[in-house]
């Protein structure tokens, strides 16, 4: 894992995984990650 590419540290000092990391991993963990490329936990737009 590379800092800046796969993760970064937020203001609180916590490690945050990037969408790039999630795509490399290849599946959704269903933890409502901030950068989830699959959109799990994101609100659906009403049409």
PDB file of C-alpha atoms in Angstrom:
ATOM      1  CA  UNK A   1       0.000   0.000   0.000  1.00  0.00           C
ATOM      2  CA  UNK A   2       1.198   3.481  -0.872  1.00  0.00           C
ATOM      3  CA  UNK A   3       0.278   6.568   1.111  1.00  0.00           C
ATOM      4  CA  UNK A   4      -1.511   9.079  -1.112  1.00  0.00           C
ATOM      5  CA  UNK A   5      -2.479   6.416  -3.621  1.00  0.00           C
ATOM      6  CA  UNK A   6      -4.201   3.756  -1.511  1.00  0.00           C
ATOM      7  CA  UNK A   7      -4.827   5.709   1.690  1.00  0.00           C
ATOM      8  CA  UNK A   8      -4.316   9.012   3.466  1.00  0.00           C
ATOM      9  CA  UNK A   9      -4.614  10.298   7.023  1.00  0.00           C
ATOM     10  CA  UNK A  10      -7.467  12.686   7.822  1.00  0.00           C
ATOM     11  CA  UNK A  11      -7.400  15.645  10.238  1.00  0.00           C
ATOM     12  CA  UNK A  12      -8.065  13.319  13.187  1.00  0.00           C
ATOM     13  CA  UNK A  13      -5.109  11.127  12.231  1.00  0.00           C
ATOM     14  CA  UNK A  14      -7.266   8.235  11.029  1.00  0.00           C
ATOM     15  CA  UNK A  15      -6.336   6.213   7.946  1.00  0.00           C
ATOM     16  CA  UNK A  16      -8.849   6.612   5.103  1.00  0.00           C
ATOM     17  CA  UNK A  17      -8.783   4.211   2.148  1.00  0.00           C
ATOM     18  CA  UNK A  18      -9.143   5.663  -1.341  1.00  0.00           C
ATOM     19  CA  UNK A  19     -11.412   4.413  -4.124  1.00  0.00           C
ATOM     20  CA  UNK A  20      -8.245   3.133  -5.828  1.00  0.00           C
ATOM     21  CA  UNK A  21      -7.531   0.867  -2.844  1.00  0.00           C
ATOM     22  CA  UNK A  22     -11.086  -0.471  -2.820  1.00  0.00           C
ATOM     23  CA  UNK A  23     -10.943  -1.244  -6.539  1.00  0.00           C
ATOM     24  CA  UNK A  24      -7.634  -3.100  -6.080  1.00  0.00           C
ATOM     25  CA  UNK A  25      -9.216  -5.118  -3.251  1.00  0.00           C
ATOM     26  CA  UNK A  26     -12.035  -6.020  -5.636  1.00  0.00           C
ATOM     27  CA  UNK A  27     -15.114  -6.177  -3.416  1.00  0.00           C
ATOM     28  CA  UNK A  28     -17.314  -4.057  -1.163  1.00  0.00           C
ATOM     29  CA  UNK A  29     -16.978  -4.609   2.597  1.00  0.00           C
ATOM     30  CA  UNK A  30     -20.373  -2.921   3.251  1.00  0.00           C
ATOM     31  CA  UNK A  31     -18.928  -0.587   5.918  1.00  0.00           C
ATOM     32  CA  UNK A  32     -20.106   2.605   4.164  1.00  0.00           C
ATOM     33  CA  UNK A  33     -16.561   3.697   3.364  1.00  0.00           C
ATOM     34  CA  UNK A  34     -16.103   7.361   2.466  1.00  0.00           C
ATOM     35  CA  UNK A  35     -14.656   6.607  -0.997  1.00  0.00           C
ATOM     36  CA  UNK A  36     -16.618   3.441  -1.855  1.00  0.00           C
ATOM     37  CA  UNK A  37     -16.564   3.061  -5.649  1.00  0.00           C
ATOM     38  CA  UNK A  38     -19.652   0.836  -5.468  1.00  0.00           C
ATOM     39  CA  UNK A  39     -21.713   3.502  -3.705  1.00  0.00           C
ATOM     40  CA  UNK A  40     -22.663   1.361  -0.722  1.00  0.00           C
ATOM     41  CA  UNK A  41     -24.368   3.485   1.924  1.00  0.00           C
ATOM     42  CA  UNK A  42     -24.793   6.479  -0.360  1.00  0.00           C
ATOM     43  CA  UNK A  43     -28.246   8.018  -0.638  1.00  0.00           C
ATOM     44  CA  UNK A  44     -30.051   7.201  -3.857  1.00  0.00           C
ATOM     45  CA  UNK A  45     -31.156  10.134  -6.012  1.00  0.00           C
ATOM     46  CA  UNK A  46     -34.900  10.479  -6.447  1.00  0.00           C
ATOM     47  CA  UNK A  47     -36.076  10.881 -10.024  1.00  0.00           C
TER      48      UNK A  47
END
